[in-house]
Amino acid sequence: MESNHQVVIIGAGPAGMQLSYFLNKAGVSHVVLERADIPGSFFATYPVHRKLISINKVHTGFDDKTKNLRWDWNSLLNDDDDFSFKDFDQSYYPSSDKLVEYMAQFATRYELPIQFNTHVDSITKTNSQFVINCRNNKTYNADILVDATGIGELNVPNIDGIEHVIPYTEMSNDVSQFKNKRILILGKGNSAFETADSLMEVSANTHVISPKDFNFAWVSHYPGHLRSVNQGFLDTFFLKQQNAILNGTIASIKPTEQGQYLVDMIFSEDGERELNTYDHIVNCSGFKCNFDHYSADLKPDLCLMDKFPKLNHQWQSTNIDNLFFCGANMQCNDYKDSSTPFVHGIRHNAQTLAEILVNKLQNRTWQAKQTITAETDLYDAISEQIRRATTIWFLFGNVYDVYALDAQNNFQFYESIPKLVFEQDELFKNFSGYTLEFSYKLPKDESEKPKFSTHGFLHPIIMKYQGGECIDEIHMLEDIYSEWEDLDKLDNGIKEFILTSQFEA
């Protein structure tokens, strides 16, 4: 059986569902293919210990749904005031089981065209159309294919003896088998420390190892780095409670006659080599994309140690026309520099990708959301975005609101334009006007830097452009409430910057 669609989406996780929601609104013929029998099936298994690190702040002091999304990292975007994730879980770090429940109701509520139990076997391309063959003897043809399968395959390090290691994917909350044992964990991400935390009460020793030191999210501002909720293990290391954090690589893992494993370690600091014995070894070295469903002549080019597809500025494969990616597999363009791999980043990127796809199908360019006719109105419009906008807030430094000066001296407002689109799209060449972003960057002006914390807290930045060149910038002061309501107090000259600026003819 065959069916034809303008767009086929593979994967009904948060990316596939969010994209489907916006394609539905735009009237685009599409279908979502999901191999599991529920949406969001990744979260039915992960994280193994069932606690999300995505923030769910229910009590904010505001009733504005749009603004509250700044502290809601789990809800998908929708137009209903009475439907959000906080209605399913009130915990600050919520249950992944509740996220699965929420996603199932989202799919039903918005009648998303998801085909469950539909496992994609192979993808080919014939006469510019994608042909997607599935195990249920169905074939789907598409003008545009969107891969929203995420990064669900466990990364397996190239280590001699890696077959003796327990994959993170096979861990469970029952840690009784590790009682009074020596454990080695490969990796220093959140899954590694989540696992280490779960073993603290039962193991004799737990060591974590990777070539480089870990990064704290509160230092790097990347939510995928080590989060405070998974840092309990650190105390046991720094207070010398039989646990260790090691920087090094593993040359080999060999079983011993006593049923243990001899691990040949090479430490990063000095190259010293050491043999250590463990009862169990767990692989928590992260996830990567899987491309087995593509035919040999249709493999997307890869980047970032071959973990992710190589993409252009519109998240399209650099070597396969009309193959787009959505979700955590979008990371090529802002790797560890934004919130792209998480639901709160995925939802906004999916919204933007929907606009890109609709533009492509309708052969049109980016559409301005609003025409702003005077400088006072421009300041009010920018102030409103500073107070409420979520896309520039979460995709900090990688998405701009653009205010383009037109021939009538009005400003055309283009909302949530990806940085690379702004830099490469013909529409914004020779651009004059302003951009608004949230970022952790410090001002270039040395005299301004002392006003801002050396930690570089998130704050609004307005850039002024003339003929495609950035000619000035101004940073708004940090808000200790992180609410951006009292703009007069935080102004730092932005109002005057906008109201008195002149552009050359």
XYZ file of N, CA and C in Angstrom, residues 102-323:
666
model
N 1.811 13.106 29.120
C 1.474 14.407 28.529
C 1.555 14.349 27.007
N 2.610 13.734 26.477
C 2.778 13.674 25.027
C 1.672 12.867 24.362
N 1.250 11.800 25.026
C 0.151 11.004 24.468
C -1.119 11.839 24.364
N -1.391 12.636 25.395
C -2.593 13.466 25.354
C -2.449 14.612 24.366
N -1.239 15.117 24.185
C -0.995 16.163 23.184
C -1.320 15.637 21.790
N -0.833 14.438 21.480
C -1.074 13.848 20.159
C -2.562 13.650 19.907
N -3.284 13.207 20.941
C -4.726 12.983 20.792
C -5.489 14.297 20.688
N -5.158 15.231 21.546
C -5.885 16.506 21.605
C -5.829 17.255 20.276
N -4.658 17.214 19.624
C -4.481 17.982 18.384
C -4.554 17.100 17.137
N -5.025 15.877 17.322
C -5.296 14.964 16.214
C -4.117 14.897 15.228
N -2.944 14.674 15.785
C -1.749 14.589 14.950
C -1.787 13.311 14.120
N -1.414 13.381 12.836
C -1.499 12.210 11.947
C -0.325 11.255 12.144
N -0.311 10.592 13.300
C 0.786 9.681 13.636
C 0.389 8.252 13.301
N 1.267 7.573 12.576
C 1.093 6.149 12.300
C 2.002 5.384 13.261
N 1.388 4.784 14.307
C 2.171 4.049 15.304
C 2.506 2.645 14.777
N 3.450 1.997 15.472
C 3.900 0.644 15.096
C 4.317 0.597 13.624
N 4.955 1.666 13.192
C 5.390 1.789 11.794
C 6.899 1.970 11.790
N 7.598 0.869 11.600
C 9.056 0.849 11.664
C 9.624 1.050 10.262
N 10.399 2.123 10.078
C 10.999 2.414 8.776
C 12.150 1.453 8.523
N 12.055 0.708 7.429
C 13.106 -0.239 7.056
C 14.156 0.400 6.164
N 13.695 1.161 5.165
C 14.649 1.729 4.208
C 14.084 3.000 3.606
N 15.003 3.887 3.237
C 14.639 5.141 2.574
C 15.475 5.264 1.303
N 14.797 5.454 0.199
C 15.465 5.688 -1.079
C 14.881 6.968 -1.682
N 15.395 7.344 -2.832
C 14.897 8.545 -3.504
C 14.755 8.251 -4.984
N 13.564 8.506 -5.533
C 13.279 8.253 -6.940
C 12.579 9.464 -7.528
N 13.152 9.997 -8.615
C 12.558 11.159 -9.295
C 12.257 12.295 -8.321
N 13.247 12.592 -7.468
C 13.179 13.691 -6.492
C 12.208 13.428 -5.353
N 11.584 12.266 -5.307
C 10.698 11.928 -4.191
C 11.357 10.889 -3.292
N 11.134 11.064 -2.000
C 11.601 10.070 -1.047
C 10.616 8.910 -1.007
N 11.152 7.698 -0.953
C 10.341 6.495 -0.850
C 10.707 5.831 0.476
N 9.733 5.791 1.388
C 9.972 5.262 2.724
C 9.247 3.926 2.862
N 10.017 2.853 2.921
C 9.457 1.503 3.027
C 9.436 1.069 4.490
N 8.279 0.554 4.933
C 8.095 0.195 6.337
C 7.783 -1.292 6.481
N 7.964 -1.805 7.686
C 7.792 -3.232 7.946
C 6.337 -3.683 7.882
N 5.411 -2.750 7.945
C 3.996 -3.120 7.879
C 3.498 -3.190 6.431
N 4.463 -3.334 5.479
C 4.156 -3.440 4.051
C 3.520 -2.171 3.482
N 3.772 -1.061 4.157
C 3.313 0.222 3.640
C 4.497 1.015 3.103
N 4.235 1.778 2.058
C 5.243 2.658 1.470
C 4.699 4.079 1.462
N 5.521 5.005 1.922
C 5.134 6.412 1.965
C 6.049 7.198 1.031
N 5.452 8.023 0.178
C 6.203 8.875 -0.732
C 6.107 10.317 -0.260
N 7.218 11.045 -0.326
C 7.227 12.411 0.199
C 8.088 13.318 -0.663
N 7.616 14.554 -0.824
C 8.449 15.569 -1.471
C 9.550 16.033 -0.517
N 9.183 16.118 0.754
C 10.128 16.547 1.790
C 10.120 15.497 2.893
N 11.315 15.105 3.331
C 11.451 14.148 4.435
C 12.088 14.861 5.618
N 11.491 14.710 6.785
C 12.053 15.277 8.017
C 12.397 14.136 8.954
N 13.663 14.030 9.309
C 14.125 13.016 10.252
C 14.092 13.615 11.648
N 13.155 13.142 12.462
C 13.018 13.606 13.848
C 13.268 12.460 14.811
N 14.204 11.569 14.424
C 14.478 10.379 15.236
C 15.415 10.663 16.405
N 15.956 11.883 16.473
C 16.745 12.267 17.632
C 18.081 11.560 17.723
N 18.536 11.356 18.949
C 19.844 10.738 19.201
C 19.652 9.562 20.150
N 18.857 8.611 19.711
C 18.452 7.519 20.587
C 19.356 6.318 20.617
N 20.491 6.341 19.913
C 21.386 5.178 19.913
C 22.556 5.417 20.852
N 22.808 4.471 21.728
C 23.896 4.611 22.689
C 25.239 4.671 21.972
N 26.056 5.629 22.362
C 27.410 5.727 21.833
C 28.280 4.640 22.478
N 28.963 3.868 21.643
C 29.811 2.769 22.148
C 31.270 3.103 21.848
N 32.077 3.382 22.870
C 33.483 3.728 22.643
C 34.259 2.579 21.997
N 35.255 2.942 21.230
C 36.106 1.949 20.564
C 37.186 1.481 21.545
N 36.830 0.515 22.378
C 37.726 0.001 23.413
C 37.810 -1.513 23.275
N 38.985 -2.055 23.313
C 39.176 -3.499 23.298
C 38.525 -4.103 24.544
N 37.507 -4.942 24.342
C 36.806 -5.554 25.465
C 35.535 -4.826 25.851
N 35.064 -3.901 25.015
C 33.863 -3.127 25.337
C 32.630 -4.029 25.465
N 32.695 -5.236 24.902
C 31.549 -6.149 24.974
C 31.277 -6.627 26.402
N 32.217 -6.417 27.305
C 32.030 -6.828 28.698
C 31.322 -5.760 29.539
N 31.000 -4.644 28.917
C 30.451 -3.496 29.643
C 28.923 -3.538 29.637
N 28.301 -3.127 30.739
C 26.843 -3.012 30.814
C 26.418 -1.697 30.162
N 25.585 -1.718 29.126
C 25.127 -0.458 28.524
C 24.187 0.288 29.470
N 24.251 1.600 29.440
C 23.308 2.414 30.211
C 21.870 2.041 29.869
N 21.654 1.652 28.621
C 20.309 1.286 28.171
C 19.767 0.051 28.886
N 20.629 -0.717 29.548
C 20.184 -1.916 30.257
C 20.196 -1.739 31.772
N 20.461 -0.505 32.211
C 20.408 -0.240 33.645
C 18.950 -0.125 34.097
N 18.735 -0.295 35.401
C 17.392 -0.136 35.956
C 17.513 0.463 37.347
N 16.367 0.704 37.963
C 16.376 1.248 39.319
C 16.716 0.188 40.366
N 16.735 -1.066 39.972
C 17.125 -2.140 40.881
C 18.648 -2.258 40.855
N 19.308 -1.703 41.866
C 20.773 -1.673 41.887
C 21.344 -2.734 42.837
N 20.524 -3.719 43.196
C 20.962 -4.717 44.175
C 22.163 -5.531 43.687
N 22.287 -5.715 42.359
C 23.414 -6.514 41.845
C 24.763 -5.826 42.079
N 24.731 -4.518 42.390
C 25.971 -3.765 42.579
C 26.361 -3.631 44.047
N 25.649 -4.331 44.914
C 25.890 -4.196 46.349
C 27.294 -4.666 46.725
N 28.025 -3.774 47.379
C 29.380 -4.053 47.867
C 30.362 -4.367 46.733
N 30.101 -3.826 45.556
C 30.948 -4.078 44.386
C 31.743 -2.827 44.004
N 32.810 -3.064 43.243
C 33.577 -1.961 42.649
C 33.041 -1.703 41.245
N 32.652 -0.441 40.990
C 31.996 -0.088 39.728
C 32.818 0.973 39.010
N 32.951 0.818 37.710
C 33.550 1.852 36.860
C 32.493 2.324 35.868
N 32.310 3.630 35.763
C 31.343 4.219 34.845
C 32.089 4.989 33.765
N 31.779 4.690 32.505
C 32.404 5.384 31.384
C 31.574 6.611 31.035
N 32.201 7.795 31.111
C 31.508 9.030 30.774
C 31.410 9.965 31.958
N 31.194 11.257 31.648
C 31.036 12.266 32.711
C 29.902 13.227 32.391
N 28.893 12.722 31.690
C 27.705 13.525 31.454
C 26.655 13.264 32.517
N 25.448 13.767 32.275
C 24.386 13.614 33.272
C 23.988 12.162 33.482
N 24.009 11.342 32.412
C 23.645 9.936 32.599
C 24.680 9.223 33.467
N 25.963 9.608 33.336
C 27.011 8.991 34.158
C 26.835 9.357 35.628
N 26.623 10.629 35.900
C 26.495 11.052 37.297
C 25.144 10.650 37.884
N 24.116 10.602 37.059
C 22.823 10.073 37.509
C 22.997 8.633 37.976
N 23.744 7.852 37.186
C 23.989 6.452 37.540
C 24.861 6.340 38.780
N 25.901 7.178 38.851
C 26.774 7.168 40.027
C 25.994 7.509 41.286
N 25.110 8.491 41.202
C 24.281 8.852 42.356
C 23.426 7.667 42.820
N 22.899 6.919 41.847
C 22.018 5.805 42.202
C 22.776 4.664 42.863
N 24.078 4.585 42.622
C 24.884 3.481 43.153
C 25.545 3.804 44.489
N 25.514 5.062 44.911
C 26.268 5.475 46.096
C 25.921 4.657 47.336
N 24.663 4.327 47.503
C 24.237 3.659 48.735
C 24.568 2.172 48.759
N 24.913 1.593 47.603
C 25.127 0.145 47.581
C 26.554 -0.259 47.219
N 27.247 0.544 46.420
C 28.559 0.117 45.927
C 29.645 0.305 46.988
N 30.691 -0.514 46.882
C 31.876 -0.317 47.721
C 32.688 0.858 47.187
N 32.893 0.876 45.889
C 33.592 1.968 45.215
C 32.878 2.252 43.892
N 32.767 3.522 43.536
C 32.295 3.890 42.208
C 33.259 4.916 41.633
N 33.791 4.616 40.444
C 34.672 5.534 39.736
C 34.021 5.932 38.415
N 34.181 7.195 38.030
C 33.759 7.630 36.695
C 35.004 8.077 35.940
N 35.021 7.815 34.625
C 36.212 8.135 33.840
C 35.820 8.604 32.442
N 36.532 9.599 31.950
C 36.489 10.032 30.557
C 37.767 10.821 30.311
N 38.128 11.066 29.053
C 39.417 11.724 28.780
C 39.545 13.119 29.376
N 38.428 13.876 29.425
C 38.492 15.260 29.892
C 37.628 15.435 31.129
N 37.872 16.561 31.811
C 37.086 16.879 32.992
C 35.661 17.240 32.578
N 34.741 17.137 33.512
C 33.350 17.476 33.223
C 33.165 18.995 33.286
N 32.051 19.460 32.718
C 31.680 20.873 32.765
C 30.409 21.037 33.576
N 30.353 22.083 34.375
C 29.140 22.415 35.112
C 28.215 23.253 34.233
N 26.940 22.920 34.232
C 25.984 23.713 33.452
C 25.921 25.148 33.956
N 26.090 25.346 35.263
C 26.003 26.704 35.806
C 27.208 27.550 35.435
N 28.252 26.948 34.885
C 29.400 27.706 34.369
C 29.290 27.896 32.862
N 28.991 26.813 32.143
C 28.969 26.861 30.679
C 27.667 27.421 30.120
N 26.579 27.389 30.922
C 25.226 27.795 30.501
C 24.598 26.817 29.521
N 25.245 25.676 29.283
C 24.673 24.643 28.408
C 23.942 23.632 29.282
N 22.611 23.470 29.118
C 21.851 22.606 30.034
C 22.190 21.132 29.925
N 22.983 20.731 28.915
C 23.386 19.345 28.797
C 24.620 19.003 29.606
N 25.340 20.009 30.093
C 26.469 19.735 30.977
C 25.957 19.365 32.371
N 26.862 19.004 33.241
C 26.478 18.434 34.537
C 25.582 19.389 35.315
N 24.400 18.887 35.676
C 23.409 19.682 36.378
C 23.475 19.420 37.874
N 23.061 20.402 38.650
C 23.165 20.294 40.105
C 22.360 19.119 40.652
N 21.257 18.770 39.991
C 20.427 17.673 40.476
C 21.159 16.337 40.432
N 22.217 16.258 39.632
C 22.998 15.013 39.522
C 24.382 15.124 40.159
N 24.567 16.070 41.067
C 25.906 16.322 41.597
C 26.145 15.737 42.995
N 25.223 14.928 43.489
C 25.422 14.362 44.819
C 26.699 13.540 44.920
N 27.053 12.875 43.818
C 28.256 12.031 43.802
C 29.526 12.839 44.055
N 29.509 14.123 43.667
C 30.720 14.939 43.807
C 31.168 15.032 45.258
N 30.219 15.165 46.178
C 30.580 15.236 47.600
C 31.375 14.013 48.027
N 30.953 12.861 47.557
C 31.610 11.628 47.996
C 33.032 11.536 47.462
N 33.275 12.194 46.320
C 34.642 12.217 45.789
C 35.511 13.218 46.546
N 35.016 14.435 46.691
C 35.827 15.480 47.314
C 36.026 15.231 48.809
N 35.104 14.480 49.424
C 35.262 14.139 50.838
C 35.889 12.755 51.022
N 36.407 12.198 49.926
C 37.195 10.958 49.961
C 36.426 9.788 50.548
N 35.222 9.568 50.020
C 34.378 8.480 50.503
C 34.406 7.280 49.540
N 35.616 6.832 49.202
C 35.854 5.615 48.416
C 35.457 5.743 46.939
N 35.073 6.924 46.500
C 34.697 7.131 45.108
C 35.704 8.040 44.422
N 35.742 8.002 43.087
C 36.752 8.776 42.365
C 36.228 9.256 41.019
N 36.740 10.421 40.593
C 36.481 10.977 39.265
C 37.822 11.038 38.553
N 37.950 10.307 37.453
C 39.234 10.125 36.781
C 39.212 10.721 35.385
N 40.318 11.361 35.008
C 40.513 11.820 33.634
C 41.457 10.848 32.944
N 40.945 10.156 31.939
C 41.806 9.201 31.260
C 41.065 8.411 30.198
N 41.820 7.630 29.450
C 41.248 6.736 28.448
C 41.485 5.295 28.871
N 40.740 4.399 28.257
C 40.862 2.974 28.568
C 41.423 2.247 27.357
N 42.536 1.572 27.551
C 43.163 0.827 26.463
C 42.499 -0.526 26.260
N 42.095 -1.163 27.362
C 41.481 -2.486 27.226
C 40.738 -2.865 28.493
N 39.784 -3.794 28.312
C 39.033 -4.382 29.419
C 39.133 -5.898 29.266
N 39.662 -6.571 30.292
C 39.864 -8.013 30.188
C 39.261 -8.717 31.403
N 38.480 -9.768 31.147
C 37.915 -10.529 32.275
C 39.001 -11.310 33.011
N 38.808 -11.470 34.319
C 39.743 -12.255 35.125
C 39.089 -13.578 35.506
N 39.894 -14.490 36.020
C 39.374 -15.792 36.425
C 38.425 -15.683 37.612
N 38.520 -14.578 38.350
C 37.668 -14.394 39.528
C 36.322 -13.754 39.163
N 36.066 -13.559 37.863
C 34.812 -12.968 37.429
C 34.791 -11.457 37.476
N 35.953 -10.839 37.629
C 36.047 -9.385 37.615
C 36.625 -8.926 36.266
N 36.950 -7.627 36.177
C 37.491 -7.083 34.931
C 38.724 -6.245 35.234
N 39.784 -6.521 34.503
C 41.028 -5.773 34.631
C 41.037 -4.679 33.578
N 41.102 -3.436 34.042
C 40.987 -2.281 33.147
C 42.335 -1.584 33.052
N 42.820 -1.457 31.812
C 44.092 -0.791 31.533
C 43.806 0.682 31.266
N 44.166 1.546 32.222
C 43.864 2.974 32.139
C 45.101 3.780 31.793
N 44.899 4.850 30.991
C 45.962 5.810 30.693
C 45.457 7.182 31.136
N 46.080 7.749 32.170
C 45.584 8.990 32.742
C 45.989 10.197 31.891
N 45.047 11.122 31.753
C 45.239 12.258 30.850
C 46.310 13.225 31.340
N 46.420 13.400 32.639
C 47.309 14.437 33.174
C 48.783 14.192 32.836
N 49.216 12.931 32.972
C 50.648 12.667 32.812
C 50.951 11.457 31.923
N 49.911 10.837 31.370
C 50.129 9.661 30.527
C 50.465 8.410 31.300
N 50.393 8.473 32.633
C 50.701 7.303 33.459
C 49.685 6.197 33.200
N 50.159 4.980 33.197
C 49.322 3.819 32.909
C 49.130 3.013 34.190
N 47.903 2.508 34.365
C 47.611 1.799 35.609
C 46.548 0.734 35.350
N 46.697 -0.420 35.995
C 45.707 -1.491 35.914
C 44.847 -1.481 37.174
N 43.532 -1.448 36.976
C 42.608 -1.468 38.110
C 41.531 -2.518 37.869
N 41.038 -3.093 38.955
C 40.079 -4.185 38.862
C 38.702 -3.726 39.335
N 37.667 -4.116 38.551
C 36.284 -3.742 38.869
C 35.381 -4.963 38.721
N 34.288 -4.935 39.475
C 33.294 -6.003 39.365
C 32.326 -5.763 38.209
N 32.006 -4.488 37.964
C 31.096 -4.138 36.882
C 31.575 -2.842 36.224
N 31.319 -2.728 34.925
C 31.625 -1.502 34.180
C 30.356 -1.109 33.433
N 30.002 0.161 33.510
C 28.763 0.654 32.889
C 29.113 1.724 31.863
N 28.572 1.587 30.670
C 28.806 2.567 29.611
C 27.754 3.663 29.659
N 28.161 4.865 30.087
C 27.279 6.043 30.118
C 27.918 7.165 29.299
N 28.382 6.834 28.108
C 29.133 7.801 27.296
C 28.265 8.521 26.281
N 26.962 8.582 26.532
C 26.103 9.420 25.702
C 25.442 8.687 24.560
N 24.713 9.471 23.757
C 23.932 8.940 22.641
C 24.357 9.602 21.330
N 23.962 9.000 20.243
C 24.246 9.553 18.917
C 23.088 9.232 17.982
N 23.134 9.796 16.771
C 22.100 9.531 15.770
C 22.332 8.177 15.103
N 21.248 7.604 14.588
C 21.321 6.355 13.832
C 20.819 6.602 12.418
N 21.598 6.155 11.426
C 21.237 6.385 10.031
C 21.109 5.083 9.245
N 20.853 3.983 9.964
C 20.753 2.678 9.301
C 19.576 2.600 8.337
N 18.566 3.437 8.516
C 17.380 3.353 7.671
C 17.561 4.014 6.307
N 18.710 4.636 6.064
C 18.974 5.244 4.758
C 19.705 4.256 3.857
N 19.327 4.234 2.587
C 20.025 3.366 1.636
C 21.465 3.826 1.480
N 22.303 2.943 0.956
C 23.740 3.216 0.878
C 24.052 4.476 0.085
N 23.252 4.771 -0.945
C 23.519 5.944 -1.785
C 22.777 7.184 -1.298
N 22.183 7.104 -0.105
C 21.412 8.225 0.417
C 21.821 8.551 1.858
N 23.050 8.245 2.197
C 23.508 8.514 3.553
C 23.818 10.003 3.708
N 23.278 10.656 4.734
C 23.614 12.063 4.955
C 25.054 12.218 5.417
N 25.697 13.306 4.973
C 27.029 13.621 5.480
C 26.944 13.884 6.976
N 28.040 13.571 7.687
C 28.053 13.674 9.143
C 29.053 14.714 9.618
N 28.914 15.103 10.883
C 29.834 16.048 11.505
C 29.961 15.702 12.985
N 30.810 16.449 13.687
C 30.973 16.286 15.130
C 31.232 14.830 15.507
N 32.376 14.332 15.029
C 32.814 12.960 15.292
C 31.788 11.941 14.792
N 31.130 12.298 13.690
C 30.148 11.431 13.014
C 28.944 11.096 13.890
N 28.648 11.949 14.860
C 27.483 11.720 15.730
C 26.220 12.354 15.169
N 26.369 13.403 14.335
C 25.224 14.187 13.898
C 25.272 14.430 12.391
N 24.100 14.673 11.776
C 24.086 15.012 10.359
C 24.654 16.410 10.133
N 25.316 16.583 9.012
C 25.862 17.885 8.643
C 24.756 18.685 7.953
N 24.474 19.888 8.451
C 23.304 20.643 8.022
C 23.679 22.030 7.522
N 22.806 22.578 6.664
C 22.981 23.967 6.260
C 22.217 24.882 7.222
N 22.090 26.143 6.867
C 21.506 27.113 7.786
C 20.008 26.907 8.009
N 19.365 26.054 7.188
C 17.941 25.767 7.353
C 17.696 24.350 7.877
N 18.732 23.730 8.440
C 18.660 22.373 8.998
C 18.372 21.334 7.911
N 18.780 21.635 6.699
C 18.671 20.689 5.598
C 20.021 19.986 5.419
N 19.980 18.704 5.100
C 21.212 17.957 4.852
C 22.042 18.666 3.791
N 23.343 18.722 4.020
C 24.213 19.408 3.062
C 24.410 18.628 1.772
N 24.063 17.337 1.753
C 24.275 16.548 0.540
C 23.018 15.888 -0.011
N 21.868 16.051 0.668
C 20.623 15.446 0.182
C 19.530 16.513 0.182
N 19.111 16.937 -0.999
C 18.074 17.960 -1.119
C 16.772 17.493 -0.486
N 16.122 18.407 0.203
C 14.792 18.194 0.799
C 14.778 17.179 1.941
N 15.953 16.842 2.460
C 16.032 16.056 3.691
C 16.377 17.009 4.828
